[in-house]
Amino acid sequence: MCLSIPGSGLLECLGQVLVALICFGLCPGMALAKSAGPVIQGQSETLVAASYLENRIDELNSDLTRLLSIPQPVDEREDLLLRAQINTRRLAIELLQKGIQFGPDGVEAGLAGLRVARGLLKLDKSLQRAAGDERVELIEAREFLQQFNDAFDSWIDRFEFAKAQDLDAMLTQGIESLSNAIHLIEASSPTSHWIMVDEVVSPSTPTITPPAPPLGLEQQIATLQTWMTTSTLSESMRSSMKKNIEYLTRGFAFEEFHARVSQAAIDLARLLTVHETLTTSMTLDEQDRNAYERRIEDASAWFGDPKQRDRAWMRIARLEASVQVEAQLAKFKDENASLPSLLMALRRVETDIDEAGDDEWGIAAIRRYRGILQVMIDFRGLELTMQNREIRQVRASMLESFQRAESSIIDQLDRFLGDEAVMSDPSMSSLLAHQQHIIEDLKLIEQVDDWLEAIGQIGPRARRNVLRRLRIVIGRLAEPARRNEAAMILKQFGDHVTKFVKLPLESELRRSMELATLTGGLHDSLSRKITTTRTSWTEILERDLTGGEEAERLANLHRLMQSLEQYISLTDLEESQTLINRWAGWTIEPIIVERPQRELPLRFKLATAAAIEDLTTDLQMQLNAIEMDLPLMTLINELAMAWRPQLEVFSGGASGVLDALLIAPAPAPAPGYRAWLYEQRGLLAKLCLEAHEREHARTTGQGEKANSFAQAVNQSVMQVKQAIPHGLSEGSSP
């Protein structure tokens, strides 16, 4: 097949050239990918095998070869569309190759390649519509396609990137014309497929609140002016603040300075907030309030000098740390014995910072102080209600020990705060560790009544005997040599009681038709097994708080019931997957959800039968397999259901494929809004690629590799869940 290459003046056999490049490995990324597959660590031999991405490249190469074998169309429009189809496949291959070539640094490119590969049929269908009539929009679309084709070879030759932002820029250069054409064909508008959310949204209730109108820059400056006028400021402070606000007003006249002026307005607002807090504090005395006012005056004066503005920013950060300490000290206001010493320590450390002229070092010292104060606050916040006389005696001893350690720390606060190395001194660090242990142990002791009440629901005699065992173990908490072992036993016992007294879905087991189906009709037998095992466990507790083998059996039963609970909570997974694939941060193949949907019901039946027959090895094998699939399925379902209204707005067609690649998050609609999990796009891409690699290894009989990737998938799922609150707020303010 020969295609006309604009500007060459010759008919070049592009198909033959491309096939030759592919066959002889002259495409560097592909050659690298073929020479070394993914390496799985922790095995006796390194496992090198074709990865999922390489497999997709092979499939795309076959499709590309098919297209290249088509005789060159006589019709210019058909020729135009065929070349666009060829180039979209080349685009997908290039992105997938970069995903392999760059390893961990190429996950965003790899995911982009999968998105294009998965969207090729949609793109083809849309492109075919461009060959239609002479409507203005289709004529313009064909012009954009011509631009895309003409520039593609040159663009792909220089396709390199160092980070995700560079990839975004390169993709925009290379396929923006294609995107414009598709939007004209589909009569749609480019739309970011990132979700804009309020940073304070709780990850457990991820809903979008309509944003308030953004505060304009002019209004920001006016607000600062009013704030300065109404605040009680010294003449020096008022003078410097007036100059600073005049600086903002002058900068406002130039649009190119607006971002800088807005940032400066925010910083000055921070300074006024600090002033309002520290100079009116009822916790601090007049001497300290005056000292803070002088420090704030210095920051305001430095701010007006471009050469000292960095110094001003560091001073503001230090003062904000002091505000947090002041809030902590306010909780000691009724403690005449402790507060004077704590205030004196703060005064000395602030004075030392001033004399050293090093606010950065001062921030670290103040943070150390905050850590020490927080331990004291946590101790005072404990609610101690345990009524058992013998246990109260142990608790009283622990309280006295904590107070002795606290007195020693207060006496040495200057050493703690003035020298970071002192914090790692064994004699000092042991005091802090001792305090933390006492707080942890007191929290454990306070749970004893609840534990005993739960055990009493199973058998009154067990409650009495377990209490005797608990008294012995709790008494060991006061013995330094035996404390760690005793705390571990209590934590394990508390965890077992919490999990075992009532298992997930246990009350529904006998009456739920869905559970009857999933357990293969063995739901009644499973219910009886849980009851008898729990009774045996409580009998063992009277002699051994670890629960012996019955604790292990109950732990497996808990895993089974918890997995059943997670599984039946999933709603319409196919729709969830379709919706979440519209999000710019995600794309996976349907098989990744469809396969476990088919397999898990059978595994639940096998696991139930093994649990009833006490076939521990078989039960754990099924539970391990179930727990490899459930976390990802649950995450997909939770994300899709949480953001359903927003995801339904995103296009699921060809324009959506390209928008998810090209359109970065729009500017925030209001202060405090941002693109949800945009900073975690690398982690999301890594998770999606791991899920594909796991499924590919499983279907090609690479069991060890599949298990390794399954563990990686579940670890990434956990990291995504942990990142959700940080993804909403991290880095949101200066």
XYZ file of C-alpha atoms in Angstrom:
734
model
C 0.000 0.000 0.000
C 1.371 3.399 -0.952
C 0.256 6.579 0.733
C 0.866 10.117 -0.434
C 3.186 11.941 1.966
C 2.554 15.691 1.776
C 5.599 17.715 0.905
C 7.660 14.761 -0.355
C 6.655 15.055 -4.000
C 6.836 11.248 -4.206
C 4.562 8.316 -3.509
C 6.208 6.511 -0.620
C 5.300 2.998 0.437
C 4.579 3.972 4.013
C 3.090 0.605 4.852
C 6.235 -1.259 3.846
C 8.426 1.184 5.747
C 6.402 0.887 8.936
C 6.216 -2.890 8.755
C 9.988 -3.003 8.212
C 10.573 -0.760 11.221
C 8.427 -2.990 13.373
C 9.821 -6.282 12.114
C 13.478 -5.254 12.403
C 13.053 -3.660 15.844
C 14.088 -0.191 14.768
C 11.495 1.393 17.030
C 13.628 1.809 20.185
C 10.795 1.546 22.695
C 9.459 -1.630 21.153
C 12.880 -3.207 20.875
C 13.504 -2.544 24.569
C 10.124 -3.926 25.502
C 10.707 -7.150 23.600
C 14.145 -7.704 25.041
C 13.225 -7.627 28.700
C 9.876 -8.327 30.262
C 8.877 -7.328 33.788
C 11.026 -8.742 36.567
C 9.253 -10.239 39.572
C 11.445 -10.233 42.675
C 11.465 -12.792 45.465
C 11.632 -15.922 43.302
C 14.361 -18.504 42.936
C 14.787 -17.403 39.328
C 13.970 -14.121 37.659
C 10.746 -14.511 35.747
C 10.870 -12.786 32.381
C 7.655 -13.071 30.400
C 5.584 -11.060 27.976
C 3.697 -8.387 29.860
C 0.164 -7.237 29.245
C 1.414 -4.043 27.611
C 3.626 -6.031 25.233
C 0.677 -8.258 24.425
C -1.425 -5.220 23.565
C 1.386 -3.880 21.382
C 1.425 -7.174 19.462
C -2.346 -6.966 18.946
C -2.069 -3.369 17.758
C 0.775 -4.267 15.407
C -1.420 -6.954 13.858
C -4.232 -4.457 13.434
C -1.799 -1.910 12.016
C -0.484 -4.452 9.522
C -4.065 -5.152 8.442
C -4.716 -1.468 7.804
C -1.414 -1.026 6.001
C -2.276 -3.893 3.662
C -5.363 -2.079 2.385
C -4.753 -0.629 -1.090
C -4.522 3.118 -1.057
C -8.021 4.511 -1.543
C -8.599 6.643 -4.624
C -11.067 8.813 -2.757
C -9.208 11.533 -0.843
C -11.602 11.405 2.080
C -11.220 7.663 2.514
C -7.460 8.062 2.242
C -7.581 10.773 4.909
C -9.595 8.610 7.288
C -7.457 5.521 6.717
C -4.321 7.472 7.541
C -5.976 8.800 10.692
C -6.861 5.235 11.730
C -3.277 4.146 11.133
C -1.921 7.053 13.144
C -4.223 6.421 16.118
C -2.832 2.886 16.308
C 0.697 4.200 16.077
C -0.166 6.624 18.886
C -1.392 3.803 21.124
C 1.719 1.718 20.369
C 4.056 4.629 21.099
C 2.410 5.354 24.452
C 2.475 1.683 25.465
C 6.135 1.417 24.462
C 6.959 4.438 26.599
C 5.063 2.833 29.464
C 7.373 -0.194 29.211
C 10.548 1.734 28.448
C 10.279 4.167 31.367
C 9.077 1.637 33.964
C 7.695 3.338 37.105
C 8.180 6.752 35.468
C 6.074 5.725 32.484
C 2.869 4.554 34.161
C 0.913 7.623 33.006
C 2.025 6.992 29.415
C 1.165 3.298 29.700
C -2.318 4.107 30.968
C -2.788 6.703 28.220
C -1.822 4.044 25.680
C -4.417 1.663 27.114
C -7.038 4.390 26.967
C -6.325 4.996 23.274
C -6.209 1.256 22.531
C -9.531 0.684 24.275
C -11.066 3.657 22.460
C -9.941 2.792 18.912
C -13.303 1.378 17.819
C -15.060 4.501 19.107
C -12.536 6.693 17.302
C -12.936 4.674 14.083
C -16.715 4.970 14.241
C -16.517 8.704 14.751
C -13.967 9.137 11.972
C -16.193 7.325 9.479
C -18.814 10.012 9.978
C -16.338 12.617 8.711
C -16.548 11.156 5.214
C -20.191 12.123 4.951
C -21.647 15.244 3.375
C -20.443 18.800 2.823
C -21.673 20.294 6.061
C -19.427 23.072 7.277
C -18.493 21.284 10.506
C -17.464 18.111 8.642
C -15.386 20.073 6.149
C -13.623 21.760 9.077
C -13.210 18.403 10.808
C -11.492 16.966 7.726
C -9.146 19.955 7.692
C -8.180 19.218 11.311
C -7.653 15.538 10.414
C -5.357 16.603 7.584
C -3.349 18.710 10.051
C -3.170 15.743 12.449
C -1.922 13.374 9.736
C 0.542 15.837 8.235
C 2.228 16.598 11.549
C 2.086 13.128 13.100
C 5.356 11.678 11.750
C 7.365 14.693 12.848
C 5.678 14.730 16.256
C 6.166 11.036 17.004
C 9.875 11.260 16.105
C 10.424 13.757 18.937
C 7.975 12.223 21.398
C 9.852 12.310 24.715
C 8.909 13.388 28.226
C 10.466 13.459 31.683
C 7.365 13.719 33.851
C 3.590 13.582 33.623
C 3.272 17.309 32.898
C 5.677 16.936 29.949
C 3.574 14.028 28.676
C 0.479 16.242 28.829
C 2.218 18.936 26.806
C 3.485 16.456 24.207
C 0.058 14.888 23.774
C -1.515 18.301 23.340
C 0.972 19.105 20.582
C 0.456 15.794 18.834
C -3.274 15.108 18.920
C -5.024 18.406 19.590
C -5.996 18.578 15.901
C -7.472 15.084 16.114
C -9.418 16.124 19.198
C -10.748 19.211 17.426
C -11.904 17.055 14.517
C -13.672 14.543 16.756
C -15.469 17.290 18.680
C -16.701 18.818 15.412
C -17.905 15.422 14.193
C -19.694 14.674 17.459
C -20.882 18.267 17.980
C -19.389 18.301 21.476
C -17.191 20.660 23.464
C -13.841 19.814 25.084
C -14.420 19.028 28.756
C -12.014 18.061 31.509
C -12.675 14.544 32.748
C -11.250 15.352 36.163
C -13.726 15.906 39.000
C -13.602 19.285 40.725
C -14.381 19.053 44.431
C -14.347 21.073 47.616
C -11.202 20.194 49.565
C -13.087 19.772 52.826
C -15.351 17.038 51.442
C -15.112 13.927 53.591
C -13.955 10.859 51.631
C -16.776 8.896 53.291
C -19.373 11.309 51.889
C -17.853 12.559 48.640
C -20.427 15.017 47.355
C -19.843 18.258 45.543
C -21.179 21.443 47.101
C -21.983 24.237 44.620
C -19.054 26.654 44.919
C -19.480 30.154 46.264
C -18.509 32.951 43.879
C -14.720 33.402 44.018
C -13.401 36.375 45.955
C -12.049 38.785 43.361
C -8.550 40.171 43.729
C -9.842 43.720 44.106
C -12.126 42.532 46.904
C -9.211 40.711 48.556
C -7.257 43.958 48.702
C -10.281 45.899 49.972
C -10.839 43.302 52.701
C -7.212 43.651 53.812
C -7.592 47.431 53.895
C -10.674 47.186 56.117
C -9.014 44.591 58.337
C -5.967 46.804 58.838
C -8.144 49.826 59.623
C -10.224 48.038 62.257
C -7.384 46.095 63.902
C -5.500 47.332 66.944
C -2.055 47.744 65.446
C 1.023 49.588 66.629
C 2.008 52.641 64.607
C 4.990 50.776 63.189
C 2.837 47.814 62.158
C 0.128 50.020 60.678
C 2.691 51.969 58.662
C 4.324 48.865 57.155
C 0.969 47.219 56.448
C -0.203 50.362 54.688
C 2.866 50.243 52.452
C 2.300 46.547 51.759
C -1.305 47.141 50.718
C -0.238 50.041 48.495
C 2.176 47.605 46.842
C -0.733 45.252 46.153
C -2.839 48.087 44.754
C -0.095 49.095 42.332
C 0.419 45.504 41.242
C -3.328 45.087 40.625
C -3.074 47.556 37.743
C -1.029 45.011 35.757
C -2.860 41.813 34.844
C 0.364 39.804 34.495
C 1.033 40.430 38.229
C -2.390 39.317 39.460
C -1.290 35.826 40.534
C 1.639 37.268 42.499
C -0.545 39.957 44.068
C -3.179 37.407 45.084
C -0.523 35.281 46.800
C 0.827 38.319 48.627
C -2.695 39.219 49.791
C -3.091 35.724 51.217
C 0.233 35.994 53.057
C -0.683 39.362 54.577
C -4.023 37.939 55.684
C -2.108 35.131 57.414
C 0.021 37.736 59.182
C -3.013 39.691 60.388
C -4.610 36.456 61.628
C -1.464 35.674 63.630
C -1.467 39.196 65.048
C -5.103 38.960 66.069
C -4.491 35.674 67.902
C -1.164 36.210 69.659
C -1.537 39.835 70.730
C -4.954 39.263 72.328
C -4.307 35.841 73.892
C -5.526 35.463 77.468
C -3.157 32.510 77.953
C -0.031 34.579 77.358
C 1.012 37.374 79.695
C 1.658 40.957 78.613
C 5.398 40.426 78.240
C 4.850 37.554 75.799
C 2.127 39.389 73.861
C 4.422 42.376 73.400
C 7.269 40.141 72.252
C 5.024 38.515 69.642
C 3.875 41.926 68.435
C 7.498 42.921 67.800
C 8.090 39.714 65.850
C 4.977 40.384 63.759
C 6.079 43.966 63.118
C 9.412 42.672 61.813
C 7.615 40.270 59.449
C 5.417 43.076 58.101
C 8.424 45.324 57.531
C 10.410 42.549 55.818
C 7.462 41.770 53.591
C 7.671 45.208 52.017
C 11.308 44.616 51.028
C 11.629 42.223 48.043
C 15.110 41.233 49.243
C 13.731 40.115 52.629
C 10.405 38.635 51.533
C 11.640 35.054 51.920
C 12.607 35.934 55.469
C 9.103 37.329 56.037
C 7.489 34.123 54.774
C 9.631 32.041 57.148
C 8.717 34.334 60.057
C 4.992 33.969 59.237
C 5.351 30.187 59.228
C 7.132 30.319 62.603
C 4.414 32.557 64.069
C 1.703 30.192 62.806
C 3.472 27.380 64.665
C 3.430 29.578 67.776
C -0.326 30.107 67.336
C -0.819 26.344 67.456
C 1.241 26.133 70.660
C -0.816 28.948 72.191
C -3.992 26.972 71.456
C -2.480 23.944 73.183
C -1.376 25.949 76.222
C -4.912 27.319 76.591
C -5.955 23.804 77.618
C -3.689 24.105 80.686
C -5.193 27.411 81.861
C -6.637 25.872 85.030
C -3.389 24.102 85.995
C -1.540 26.542 88.197
C 1.263 24.045 88.724
C 2.054 23.295 85.059
C 1.135 26.402 83.056
C 3.791 28.838 84.410
C 6.588 26.376 83.680
C 5.227 25.647 80.202
C 4.890 29.350 79.404
C 8.393 30.050 80.681
C 9.795 27.269 78.436
C 8.013 28.754 75.408
C 9.340 32.236 76.242
C 12.898 30.948 76.481
C 12.756 29.018 73.217
C 11.219 31.991 71.373
C 13.958 34.236 72.750
C 16.642 31.751 71.686
C 15.175 31.742 68.162
C 15.232 35.539 68.071
C 18.855 35.655 69.206
C 19.881 32.998 66.683
C 18.034 34.860 63.910
C 17.004 31.511 62.427
C 13.250 31.112 62.061
C 13.636 27.847 60.151
C 15.417 26.251 63.108
C 12.802 27.891 65.338
C 9.945 26.177 63.505
C 11.534 22.783 64.253
C 11.971 23.684 67.934
C 8.369 24.857 68.262
C 7.134 21.682 66.568
C 9.062 19.620 69.126
C 7.321 21.588 71.839
C 3.947 20.951 70.205
C 4.663 17.204 70.217
C 5.481 17.220 73.934
C 2.388 19.279 74.751
C 0.165 16.982 72.707
C 1.194 13.982 74.804
C 0.258 15.912 77.941
C -3.070 16.933 76.377
C -3.845 13.370 75.296
C -3.209 12.206 78.855
C -5.576 14.793 80.302
C -8.209 13.886 77.746
C -8.455 10.269 78.892
C -11.825 9.267 80.347
C -11.019 6.872 83.176
C -14.117 4.998 84.333
C -12.917 1.453 85.099
C -14.540 0.309 88.361
C -12.754 -2.960 89.161
C -10.786 -2.375 92.377
C -7.668 -4.391 91.521
C -7.435 -2.917 88.048
C -7.929 0.590 89.442
C -4.899 0.017 91.681
C -2.765 -0.776 88.621
C -4.185 2.279 86.879
C -3.328 4.519 89.850
C 0.264 3.322 89.717
C 0.428 4.104 85.998
C -1.004 7.592 86.547
C 1.653 8.355 89.143
C 4.365 7.081 86.819
C 3.144 9.318 83.993
C 3.085 12.381 86.241
C 6.630 11.720 87.439
C 7.811 11.478 83.824
C 5.930 14.653 82.939
C 7.539 16.575 85.811
C 10.949 15.409 84.679
C 10.261 16.511 81.098
C 8.992 19.938 82.181
C 12.131 20.427 84.261
C 14.259 19.697 81.184
C 12.160 21.441 78.520
C 14.980 23.837 77.655
C 17.185 20.901 76.712
C 14.400 19.230 74.744
C 13.548 22.298 72.724
C 16.956 23.838 72.234
C 18.748 20.819 70.793
C 17.161 18.325 68.417
C 19.865 15.767 69.276
C 18.609 15.646 72.865
C 15.330 14.171 71.605
C 17.236 11.060 70.519
C 19.203 10.793 73.778
C 18.186 7.432 75.341
C 17.391 8.960 78.731
C 15.155 11.596 77.145
C 13.533 9.532 74.423
C 12.730 6.813 76.965
C 10.736 9.335 79.026
C 8.599 10.246 76.023
C 8.185 6.592 75.015
C 7.207 5.724 78.580
C 4.482 8.375 78.507
C 3.149 7.097 75.195
C 3.072 3.524 76.539
C 1.121 4.594 79.603
C -1.481 6.391 77.471
C -1.825 3.329 75.234
C -2.123 1.021 78.247
C -4.714 3.194 79.974
C -6.794 3.172 76.804
C -6.593 -0.625 76.751
C -7.613 -0.910 80.391
C -10.645 1.305 79.817
C -11.955 -1.239 77.305
C -11.968 -4.105 79.802
C -15.542 -3.498 80.963
C -16.800 -3.608 77.365
C -14.825 -6.771 76.668
C -16.205 -8.481 79.744
C -19.754 -7.460 78.927
C -19.373 -8.977 75.452
C -17.923 -12.212 76.887
C -20.782 -12.302 79.421
C -23.285 -12.457 76.570
C -21.811 -15.838 75.686
C -21.480 -17.211 79.240
C -21.482 -15.673 82.788
C -18.936 -18.208 84.051
C -16.567 -17.324 81.209
C -16.813 -13.666 82.206
C -15.633 -14.336 85.771
C -12.753 -16.555 84.718
C -11.619 -14.228 81.925
C -11.573 -11.331 84.412
C -9.158 -13.294 86.607
C -6.856 -13.820 83.625
C -7.092 -10.142 82.646
C -6.093 -8.983 86.142
C -2.892 -10.979 85.901
C -1.960 -9.651 82.447
C -2.881 -6.042 83.321
C -0.694 -6.236 86.431
C 2.266 -6.970 84.153
C 1.807 -3.656 82.343
C 3.486 -1.950 85.297
C 6.552 -4.234 84.975
C 8.956 -2.766 82.363
C 10.392 -6.187 81.451
C 6.934 -7.696 80.790
C 5.010 -4.645 79.602
C 5.331 -5.177 75.825
C 4.213 -8.814 75.947
C 1.255 -7.962 78.206
C 0.164 -5.083 75.940
C 0.360 -7.355 72.894
C -1.828 -10.006 74.594
C -4.412 -7.382 75.586
C -4.520 -5.859 72.099
C -4.956 -9.275 70.514
C -7.633 -10.228 73.031
C -9.516 -6.962 72.436
C -9.296 -7.428 68.682
C -10.645 -10.977 68.982
C -13.538 -9.917 71.213
C -14.478 -7.112 68.836
C -14.472 -9.459 65.843
C -15.716 -12.730 67.294
C -18.609 -11.918 69.630
C -20.737 -11.117 66.588
C -19.512 -11.835 63.081
C -20.506 -9.720 60.050
C -23.948 -10.704 58.653
C -24.313 -13.374 61.333
C -27.839 -12.267 62.253
C -28.867 -12.402 58.581
C -27.269 -15.734 57.781
C -30.355 -17.891 58.392
C -32.865 -15.633 56.631
C -31.048 -14.084 53.638
C -31.759 -15.761 50.310
C -28.669 -14.144 48.794
C -26.465 -15.621 51.530
C -28.200 -18.979 51.118
C -27.265 -18.921 47.432
C -23.680 -17.799 47.979
C -23.091 -20.488 50.629
C -24.556 -23.216 48.433
C -27.499 -23.768 50.785
C -25.165 -24.353 53.754
C -26.107 -21.125 55.544
C -27.791 -22.922 58.483
C -24.811 -25.221 58.938
C -22.448 -22.253 58.766
C -24.485 -20.448 61.426
C -24.259 -23.438 63.753
C -20.537 -23.755 63.081
C -19.980 -20.143 64.117
C -21.945 -20.625 67.358
C -20.185 -23.845 68.426
C -16.727 -22.492 67.566
C -17.362 -19.319 69.548
C -18.503 -21.320 72.584
C -15.326 -23.422 72.445
C -13.268 -20.249 72.133
C -14.727 -18.725 75.321
C -13.984 -21.934 77.220
C -10.336 -21.736 76.152
C -10.182 -18.052 77.148
C -10.722 -19.069 80.757
C -7.274 -20.677 80.611
C -5.539 -18.792 77.784
C -6.404 -15.274 76.583
C -4.949 -16.006 73.139
C -7.845 -18.396 72.427
C -5.725 -21.178 70.950
C -6.815 -22.987 67.770
C -10.427 -21.882 68.187
C -9.303 -18.264 67.789
C -7.715 -19.209 64.461
C -10.941 -20.923 63.334
C -13.007 -17.909 64.331
C -10.565 -15.616 62.543
C -11.103 -17.591 59.332
C -14.879 -17.545 59.842
C -14.703 -13.799 60.357
C -12.739 -13.431 57.103
C -15.380 -15.464 55.280
C -18.315 -13.477 56.660
C -16.542 -10.156 56.099
C -15.864 -11.082 52.467
C -19.495 -12.090 52.009
C -20.551 -8.743 53.462
C -18.285 -6.852 51.065
C -19.447 -8.878 48.087
C -23.193 -8.460 48.614
C -22.682 -4.696 49.142
C -21.464 -4.344 45.553
C -24.098 -2.864 43.261
C -24.131 -3.128 39.466
C -20.403 -3.597 38.937
C -20.640 -3.501 35.155
C -22.179 -0.040 35.251
C -19.659 1.038 37.895
C -16.797 0.031 35.646
C -18.308 1.782 32.630
C -18.738 4.992 34.616
C -15.340 5.022 36.316
C -13.607 4.455 32.958
C -14.847 7.909 31.894
C -12.735 9.495 34.633
C -9.359 10.789 33.435
C -7.566 9.008 36.281
C -8.722 5.494 35.419
C -9.166 2.893 32.684
C -9.458 -0.894 32.903
C -10.734 -3.681 30.667
C -14.139 -5.243 31.465
C -12.599 -8.706 32.011
C -10.915 -7.477 35.195
C -14.349 -7.199 36.820
C -16.240 -9.814 34.801
C -13.924 -12.717 35.671
C -14.160 -12.411 39.493
C -17.905 -11.824 39.166
C -18.123 -15.292 37.641
C -15.653 -16.970 39.990
C -16.414 -15.544 43.433
C -19.859 -17.176 43.951
C -18.263 -20.602 43.422
C -15.371 -19.750 45.732
C -17.803 -18.711 48.477
C -19.550 -22.092 48.205
C -16.223 -23.956 48.424
C -15.052 -21.792 51.332
C -18.292 -22.395 53.248
C -18.037 -26.147 52.836
C -14.391 -26.105 53.960
C -15.247 -23.988 57.021
C -17.992 -26.376 58.135
C -15.703 -29.403 57.730
C -12.734 -27.699 59.486
C -10.610 -28.032 56.334
C -8.388 -25.110 57.288
C -5.969 -25.325 54.354
C -8.767 -25.466 51.763
C -10.637 -22.648 53.495
C -7.593 -20.374 53.580
C -6.830 -21.108 49.926
C -10.332 -19.958 48.912
C -10.248 -16.951 51.233
C -6.872 -15.868 49.846
C -8.237 -16.030 46.300
C -11.386 -14.117 47.276
C -9.383 -11.434 49.058
C -7.193 -10.967 45.997
C -10.210 -9.861 43.929
C -12.504 -8.061 46.358
C -10.475 -4.913 47.204
C -10.294 -3.694 43.590
C -13.949 -4.540 42.934
C -14.966 -2.679 46.079
C -12.872 0.377 45.174
C -14.358 0.545 41.669
C -17.873 0.301 43.060
C -17.293 2.879 45.792
C -15.688 5.427 43.451
C -18.331 5.056 40.750
C -21.253 5.271 43.151
C -19.758 8.207 45.050
C -19.205 10.281 41.912
C -22.007 8.918 39.748
C -23.674 12.312 38.959
C -20.350 13.771 37.809
C -19.233 10.695 35.846
C -22.548 10.485 33.990
C -21.903 13.978 32.579
C -18.578 12.920 31.053
C -18.688 11.684 27.469
C -18.316 7.951 26.979
C -17.637 8.298 23.256
C -14.588 9.106 21.126
C -14.478 12.701 22.345
C -14.352 11.420 25.929
C -11.345 9.227 25.075
C -9.388 12.260 23.897
C -10.685 14.676 26.548
C -9.437 12.307 29.253
C -5.989 12.500 27.632
C -5.791 16.179 26.768
C -7.945 18.373 28.962
C -6.203 19.185 32.215
C -8.287 20.233 35.218
C -10.046 23.523 34.647
C -9.197 26.457 36.931
C -10.812 26.027 40.336
C -14.356 27.443 40.360
C -13.691 28.925 43.798
C -10.945 29.043 46.438
C -10.648 25.659 48.089
C -11.647 23.643 45.010
C -9.389 21.297 43.107
C -9.280 18.277 40.780
C -9.965 15.218 42.887
C -6.890 12.925 43.190
C -5.128 14.729 40.323
C -1.870 14.666 42.311
C -2.253 10.891 42.660
C -2.584 10.199 38.931
C 0.668 8.226 38.938
C -0.601 5.967 41.724
C -3.928 5.504 39.924
C -2.147 4.643 36.660
C 0.099 2.189 38.494
C -2.938 0.472 40.019
C -4.711 0.136 36.669
C -1.600 -1.281 34.973
C -0.991 -3.732 37.829
C -4.578 -4.956 37.531
C -4.076 -5.638 33.818
C -0.728 -7.367 34.396
C -2.260 -9.548 37.108
C -5.116 -10.627 34.824
C -2.760 -11.256 31.914
C -0.462 -13.414 34.077
C -3.442 -15.366 35.408
C -4.883 -16.102 31.955
C -1.463 -17.151 30.589
C -0.837 -19.621 33.408
C 1.830 -17.635 35.258
C 0.541 -18.357 38.756
C 3.404 -16.930 40.824
C 3.507 -13.781 38.745
C -0.275 -13.401 39.040
C -0.080 -13.711 42.832
C 2.730 -11.174 42.977
C 0.717 -8.670 40.954
C -2.418 -9.405 43.012
C -0.528 -8.362 46.140
C 0.699 -5.238 44.343
C -2.862 -4.395 43.250
C -4.217 -4.689 46.793
C -1.359 -2.611 48.172
C -2.080 0.076 45.581
C -5.806 -0.049 46.400
C -4.899 0.593 50.040
C -2.623 3.474 49.026
C -5.381 5.039 46.918
C -7.825 4.839 49.814
C -5.250 6.355 52.139
C -4.549 9.101 49.599
C -8.163 10.157 49.206
C -8.251 12.718 52.055
C -4.736 13.955 51.167
C -5.686 14.125 47.517
C -8.454 16.514 48.466
C -6.394 18.875 50.565
C -2.656 18.415 50.152
C -0.828 21.400 48.859
C -3.966 23.475 48.656
C -2.707 26.574 50.386
C 0.590 28.427 50.435
